[in-house]
Structures are given as C-alpha cells and as structure tokens.
XYZ file of C-alpha atoms in Angstrom:
373
model
C 45.969 5.992 45.346
C 46.535 5.043 48.558
C 45.915 8.267 51.662
C 48.043 8.580 54.238
C 47.312 11.309 57.213
C 49.654 13.824 57.880
C 52.617 13.429 60.534
C 51.285 14.168 64.102
C 53.281 16.544 66.810
C 52.095 14.198 69.588
C 54.865 13.879 72.062
C 54.262 10.098 71.871
C 54.859 9.964 68.660
C 58.251 10.615 69.146
C 58.867 8.284 71.227
C 58.145 5.827 69.139
C 54.044 5.615 69.803
C 51.977 5.189 66.709
C 49.994 8.341 65.553
C 46.480 8.194 66.301
C 44.455 7.409 63.376
C 41.597 9.223 61.665
C 38.337 8.318 60.158
C 38.921 5.789 57.278
C 40.258 7.451 54.077
C 38.048 7.265 51.069
C 39.347 4.264 49.295
C 39.750 1.932 52.588
C 38.965 -1.301 52.057
C 36.218 -1.117 54.831
C 34.746 1.496 52.774
C 32.057 1.456 50.359
C 34.267 2.669 47.598
C 36.971 0.078 48.658
C 37.426 -3.700 47.485
C 34.149 -4.382 49.326
C 32.173 -2.095 47.515
C 33.843 -3.060 44.439
C 32.844 -6.471 45.297
C 29.240 -5.601 45.608
C 29.314 -3.571 42.696
C 30.266 -6.494 40.781
C 28.160 -8.551 41.938
C 25.287 -6.348 41.093
C 26.523 -5.715 37.641
C 26.318 -9.683 37.513
C 22.736 -10.167 38.429
C 21.478 -7.259 36.352
C 23.189 -8.887 33.096
C 22.217 -12.101 34.024
C 18.493 -10.823 34.141
C 18.886 -9.004 30.696
C 20.189 -12.288 29.152
C 17.436 -14.424 30.329
C 14.799 -11.642 29.366
C 16.341 -11.900 25.789
C 16.949 -15.332 25.488
C 13.686 -17.040 27.528
C 11.566 -15.951 24.536
C 14.225 -17.606 21.841
C 14.832 -20.895 24.113
C 10.884 -21.138 24.001
C 10.375 -20.417 20.625
C 12.969 -23.202 19.699
C 11.402 -25.687 21.828
C 8.644 -25.158 20.351
C 9.782 -25.622 17.251
C 11.518 -29.183 18.334
C 8.343 -30.271 19.394
C 6.959 -29.121 15.707
C 8.950 -31.626 14.580
C 7.730 -34.776 16.808
C 5.038 -36.995 15.105
C 4.188 -38.672 12.128
C 3.161 -36.959 9.012
C -0.418 -38.240 7.420
C -0.793 -40.981 5.004
C -0.930 -39.705 1.476
C 1.078 -36.479 2.274
C 3.422 -37.016 -0.687
C 4.174 -35.389 -4.258
C 1.181 -34.186 -6.024
C 3.314 -34.370 -9.101
C 3.589 -30.079 -9.039
C 7.015 -29.898 -7.729
C 9.452 -27.384 -9.743
C 13.044 -26.895 -9.242
C 15.329 -23.674 -9.857
C 17.947 -24.054 -12.923
C 21.197 -22.028 -13.242
C 21.915 -19.772 -15.896
C 24.099 -22.633 -17.572
C 21.403 -23.832 -19.338
C 20.403 -20.499 -21.797
C 24.238 -19.344 -22.391
C 25.799 -22.065 -24.000
C 27.031 -23.877 -21.513
C 24.659 -26.709 -21.306
C 23.730 -29.025 -24.492
C 21.882 -31.673 -25.397
C 23.736 -34.416 -23.646
C 23.003 -32.913 -20.526
C 19.538 -32.212 -20.967
C 19.347 -35.767 -21.731
C 21.049 -36.743 -18.470
C 18.653 -34.378 -16.320
C 15.770 -35.567 -18.174
C 16.469 -39.160 -16.886
C 16.976 -38.039 -13.490
C 13.664 -36.025 -12.846
C 11.117 -38.244 -15.268
C 10.395 -40.448 -12.498
C 10.182 -37.403 -9.686
C 7.172 -34.963 -9.125
C 8.702 -32.063 -10.834
C 6.437 -30.308 -13.423
C 7.992 -26.576 -13.678
C 11.554 -25.244 -14.179
C 12.666 -22.136 -13.207
C 15.302 -21.130 -15.423
C 17.823 -18.307 -14.452
C 17.144 -16.254 -17.662
C 18.138 -12.389 -16.173
C 19.309 -10.566 -14.069
C 17.588 -7.597 -14.925
C 18.596 -4.405 -14.935
C 18.172 -1.752 -12.417
C 15.770 -0.001 -14.604
C 13.481 -3.377 -15.390
C 14.936 -4.115 -18.997
C 16.580 -7.368 -19.727
C 19.347 -7.818 -22.156
C 18.379 -10.372 -25.264
C 21.836 -11.405 -25.142
C 21.332 -13.113 -21.572
C 19.704 -15.879 -23.117
C 20.709 -16.956 -26.555
C 20.338 -20.670 -25.982
C 16.966 -20.708 -24.093
C 14.975 -21.943 -27.143
C 16.762 -24.643 -27.753
C 16.557 -25.368 -23.795
C 12.553 -24.782 -24.382
C 12.461 -27.187 -27.232
C 14.595 -29.799 -25.750
C 12.316 -30.102 -22.534
C 9.068 -30.091 -24.425
C 10.488 -33.101 -26.155
C 12.244 -34.882 -23.485
C 9.865 -34.314 -20.798
C 6.775 -33.930 -21.867
C 3.705 -31.730 -19.656
C 7.030 -29.871 -18.266
C 7.328 -26.312 -18.339
C 9.872 -23.918 -18.712
C 9.500 -20.457 -17.007
C 11.773 -17.840 -17.013
C 13.942 -16.669 -13.344
C 13.737 -13.053 -13.874
C 15.660 -11.317 -10.800
C 17.405 -8.377 -9.145
C 18.446 -6.666 -6.280
C 16.165 -4.506 -4.637
C 16.954 -0.781 -3.597
C 15.347 -1.430 -0.274
C 18.286 -1.491 2.184
C 20.585 -0.046 0.105
C 21.407 3.158 -2.474
C 21.904 0.403 -5.000
C 19.207 -1.612 -7.074
C 15.882 -1.751 -8.525
C 12.958 0.778 -7.582
C 10.107 -0.176 -8.085
C 8.696 2.852 -6.982
C 8.809 4.481 -10.213
C 6.463 3.252 -12.798
C 8.459 3.493 -15.395
C 10.673 0.630 -13.730
C 7.608 -1.283 -13.072
C 6.564 -0.603 -16.774
C 9.918 -2.016 -18.020
C 9.277 -5.132 -15.970
C 6.340 -6.389 -17.650
C 7.847 -5.713 -20.769
C 11.005 -8.113 -19.905
C 7.975 -10.419 -19.094
C 6.649 -9.978 -22.456
C 9.789 -10.552 -24.094
C 10.601 -13.488 -22.338
C 7.045 -15.387 -23.454
C 7.597 -14.486 -26.861
C 10.920 -16.211 -26.792
C 9.087 -19.329 -25.920
C 8.817 -19.630 -22.209
C 6.236 -21.432 -20.975
C 5.673 -18.548 -17.551
C 7.550 -16.042 -15.454
C 9.005 -16.658 -12.306
C 10.232 -13.173 -10.709
C 12.446 -13.203 -7.604
C 13.151 -9.717 -6.371
C 14.622 -9.356 -3.090
C 15.102 -7.830 -0.709
C 11.483 -7.425 -0.686
C 9.834 -5.713 2.061
C 6.439 -6.868 3.563
C 3.552 -4.589 2.464
C 5.243 -3.261 -0.402
C 2.167 -2.260 -2.556
C 4.314 -1.654 -5.298
C 5.465 -5.019 -5.890
C 1.207 -6.012 -5.642
C 0.894 -3.407 -8.348
C 3.564 -5.104 -10.404
C 2.023 -8.539 -10.114
C -1.497 -7.096 -11.329
C 0.182 -5.937 -14.445
C 2.124 -8.865 -15.033
C -0.426 -11.185 -14.475
C -2.663 -9.623 -17.065
C 0.399 -10.436 -19.709
C 0.973 -14.221 -18.528
C -3.262 -14.532 -18.641
C -3.420 -13.151 -21.932
C -1.055 -15.567 -23.189
C -2.224 -18.694 -21.398
C 1.382 -18.558 -19.147
C 2.244 -19.010 -15.719
C 3.054 -16.826 -13.471
C 5.118 -17.272 -10.397
C 6.861 -15.838 -7.723
C 9.771 -16.877 -5.005
C 8.558 -15.348 -1.687
C 10.381 -14.914 1.727
C 9.276 -16.739 4.744
C 6.116 -15.891 7.021
C 6.460 -13.984 10.687
C 7.074 -16.937 12.718
C 5.454 -14.645 15.819
C 3.015 -12.051 14.821
C 4.705 -8.597 13.679
C 8.407 -10.126 13.969
C 9.785 -8.610 10.907
C 8.914 -5.105 12.077
C 11.482 -6.063 15.537
C 13.483 -7.739 13.086
C 13.718 -4.863 10.888
C 14.089 -2.087 13.599
C 17.099 -4.423 15.196
C 19.237 -5.555 12.236
C 17.458 -3.205 9.322
C 16.865 -6.558 7.472
C 13.155 -6.902 7.993
C 13.712 -10.612 6.480
C 10.036 -11.970 6.750
C 6.874 -11.087 5.415
C 3.521 -10.672 7.475
C 0.955 -13.467 6.578
C -1.608 -11.221 5.356
C 0.905 -9.628 2.810
C 1.600 -13.237 1.909
C -1.557 -14.027 1.297
C -1.699 -10.880 -1.281
C 0.606 -11.797 -3.144
C -0.285 -15.462 -3.240
C -3.900 -14.371 -4.598
C -2.098 -12.252 -7.658
C 0.131 -15.313 -8.926
C -0.180 -18.834 -10.223
C 2.140 -20.188 -8.267
C 4.207 -19.010 -4.771
C 6.995 -20.745 -3.666
C 8.520 -20.007 -0.585
C 11.865 -19.812 0.295
C 12.105 -22.104 3.352
C 16.082 -22.077 3.614
C 18.360 -19.550 5.477
C 16.355 -20.143 8.293
C 19.735 -19.514 10.887
C 18.414 -22.849 12.630
C 21.216 -24.218 14.200
C 19.877 -28.305 14.547
C 17.845 -30.188 12.159
C 15.257 -31.282 14.244
C 14.514 -27.231 14.767
C 14.664 -26.763 11.112
C 12.497 -29.026 10.142
C 10.200 -27.684 12.972
C 10.472 -24.189 11.172
C 9.680 -25.350 8.039
C 6.512 -27.270 9.078
C 5.425 -23.961 10.803
C 5.989 -22.326 7.614
C 4.112 -24.896 5.625
C 1.298 -24.363 7.884
C 1.541 -20.645 7.909
C 1.765 -20.484 3.876
C -1.138 -22.738 3.579
C -3.463 -20.672 5.726
C -2.929 -17.487 3.883
C -2.650 -18.964 0.360
C -6.271 -19.305 -1.984
C -6.860 -23.069 -2.997
C -6.732 -21.785 -6.474
C -2.856 -20.758 -6.006
C -0.129 -23.467 -6.105
C 1.689 -23.558 -2.918
C 5.234 -24.830 -3.129
C 7.934 -24.749 -0.353
C 11.564 -24.676 -0.850
C 14.095 -27.593 -0.203
C 17.990 -26.626 0.268
C 19.377 -28.214 -2.886
C 23.162 -25.913 -1.874
C 25.191 -26.561 1.036
C 26.851 -23.173 2.859
C 28.052 -22.861 6.442
C 27.598 -19.596 7.877
C 24.908 -17.622 10.297
C 22.038 -17.412 8.455
C 22.197 -21.455 6.704
C 24.042 -24.076 8.974
C 24.783 -26.900 6.418
C 24.354 -29.740 9.187
C 20.968 -28.338 10.208
C 19.148 -27.207 6.902
C 18.924 -30.665 4.932
C 16.547 -32.083 2.721
C 15.695 -34.950 4.567
C 14.428 -32.470 7.205
C 12.786 -29.863 5.172
C 10.360 -32.447 3.465
C 9.619 -34.049 6.708
C 8.698 -30.490 8.358
C 6.679 -29.969 4.878
C 4.604 -33.126 5.172
C 4.093 -32.439 9.037
C 3.030 -28.652 8.188
C 0.707 -30.252 5.332
C -0.603 -33.019 7.199
C -1.861 -30.548 10.057
C -3.031 -27.804 8.236
C -4.538 -29.227 4.854
C -3.801 -32.501 4.027
C -5.904 -32.814 0.893
C -4.448 -29.490 -0.904
C -4.049 -30.485 -4.456
C -2.187 -27.543 -5.702
C 0.778 -28.140 -3.560
C 4.372 -28.969 -4.098
C 8.153 -28.669 -3.304
C 10.909 -26.390 -4.860
C 14.391 -27.347 -5.141
C 16.945 -24.625 -4.732
C 19.171 -25.330 -6.931
C 20.355 -27.807 -9.836
C 23.660 -26.691 -9.676
C 24.859 -27.628 -6.560
C 22.353 -30.273 -5.554
C 23.866 -34.057 -4.838
C 23.262 -37.253 -4.959
C 22.235 -37.281 -1.148
C 19.690 -34.251 -1.953
C 18.209 -36.084 -4.323
C 17.635 -39.401 -3.133
C 15.845 -37.725 0.263
C 13.795 -35.898 -1.903
C 12.643 -39.287 -3.643
C 12.533 -41.603 -0.417
C 10.512 -38.913 1.426
C 8.528 -36.719 -0.846
C 7.873 -39.215 -4.123
C 7.827 -42.482 -2.588
C-alpha cells in the first residue's frame, strides 16, 4: 500500500506549489523494503537455492559419472556362462495353465543355454508362514517333465511373501511361530518333489537377524534332504551406509550393506542378486551400476556359494525401472565387466533371468549372444 504525507498548511501550497516531502515512506522504491529490496531478496534466494541444488546434485552427478566410467573397457576373455544360470518362472507352470506342449517348447529354448535352475513360483505363503497345497496342484507333473526333458536341471519352489517391515500388513519374521511355519513349508515342497527352496521375502531390511535365523533353520532341512537353498537378495549399498540414508529419507532402505549380503550368502547354496529396478535413466549408467554390483557381490560371497546376477527379462516404465535403460544387453555387459575386474575365474557364478512370461525374443537373444556364446 502507498503512503501519502498529510496535507500541509504551508501558504505556498495554496498558491499551487507542491508541499515539502518528508522522509521516504517505508515502502518507497528507494528503500530496502521496496522493489529494490525485493529484487535483492530474490537474488539472494536464487543464490541459496542454487547452492542447495549443487550440494544435492554434485554427489549424484559424480556418482553417475563414475558409473559411466565403470561401463567402459572390455570384459576379459572367458567371462561367459559357467552353465550355472537360472530363470524365475511364473505360477502358471504349477496351477494347470501350462501343459506338456508348453514345457516342450520351453525345453527347446533353454537346452543350449547355461540355465540349470528353475525358480518356479509356488507360493505366495500366507502371512503366518503356511503354504496352501491347493496353490500348486500340477507341481509333480512339472518336476517330472523337467527331469525328463531337461536332464540335470533343478526345479526349486519359489516361495515369497510381503514382509510387515514398512507397513501394518505382511509376514512378521520376529515371530518364532511364523519362522517355524516357513520351515514347515520348505519341508512341504520338498515332500512334493522339488529339488530346492527359493525364498524371496520383501522388503527385507539390512541386518535382519530373524531372517538369518530363518535361513539357518531352512538350511538344516535342505541339507538333510540333499536339496538346494537359494534366496533372492536385495542390491548392495553403492556407497557405504547408503541404505540408512535412503531409509531415513524415503522410509524404504532398499539396499543391503555388503556385510549383511555376505552373512546371507554364507547361509545358502545360491544367492541371486536382483540387479534391476535400479532407477538408472541411461543404458550405460545401468550397465555400470550392474558392473559395480557384481564386484561388490563377488567380494562378499564365499566361493562355496553360487552367486547369480539378475537380468531384467521384463519391461516397465516407471521411476524405479526405465525400460530403455535396463536392458539385458547392458546387464550382461555389466556382469562381465564386474566379473573381469574382481574374480574372472569364479566357478560358482551365473546370471538369473526374471521372468519367463514377460521375456521377449530380444531378451533371449541378448542373453545368448552376450553371455552364452
């Protein structure tokens, strides 16, 4: 609002002269509170905003540049399949939707690849850890068919559930009764003829001692049966302690510490790192990220445990997963680069494709040309 000086009684004013002006009003343009002051405040705000953005973006840009550099170079000779690869299969294989003709076609596709383990979706388990037998009525037919069509290939029961780690609903591993029920579910699928148990419990927070206890108990069962225990694992901190920072900011820690990844790896026969859904916007950055994850996982995984790196055989476009960036070709190249730099001769190593029903011919070709050879 403009301020006006009160009318003066100066005689000269009556003759048409302008009244004398007092001090500038508080919001006069020449004052610090006027347009000049506002302009200075805007400039100061812009400088502060720019400084904050630089503080936030500089580490991110530095990290992304490092990933791009990580994607450069040539993989070492011989960094191809060790014939220890795996693929996740959908529930249709055990509920009756897939038949013998589907299995024959699948067998023709994978016979000349390195795939030796099938993680077949057999759950999900109930939140209390139990597994309804009605979920997998055709499991025995599938297992017998795979053993017939693909000798040497193992069929593992893929058992998963949502954990109540970030919401009120889900499985609670802190309950001893729930863990005991999961162990019973493992026995149940082995009784049904499966060659192993594959656990995928998410979101699993880094350092979860109840999960480690569960793995110890399930491992005792699988060892007694001569079966495999495998697990789907979260990605490893790209920077030390990053899961703690991300969890504080978003409420979803997402990553595991490298130490926790190693603790899990020592308790299982196979650990499959889900190296997709990485938020990377470019193919080169995604490939560099996979190379980094491969190196971190190799460092943490004992040579007696079979390590697999995930390949994205599915296609989505959202913030966490950009289809144009997360390609099988980039993942395979990243795996080979990480393997080359860290442990090129690792024997118990492979890739795991997620998932069969979403895979395209291009995905299979990229896997064959880049990894199987």
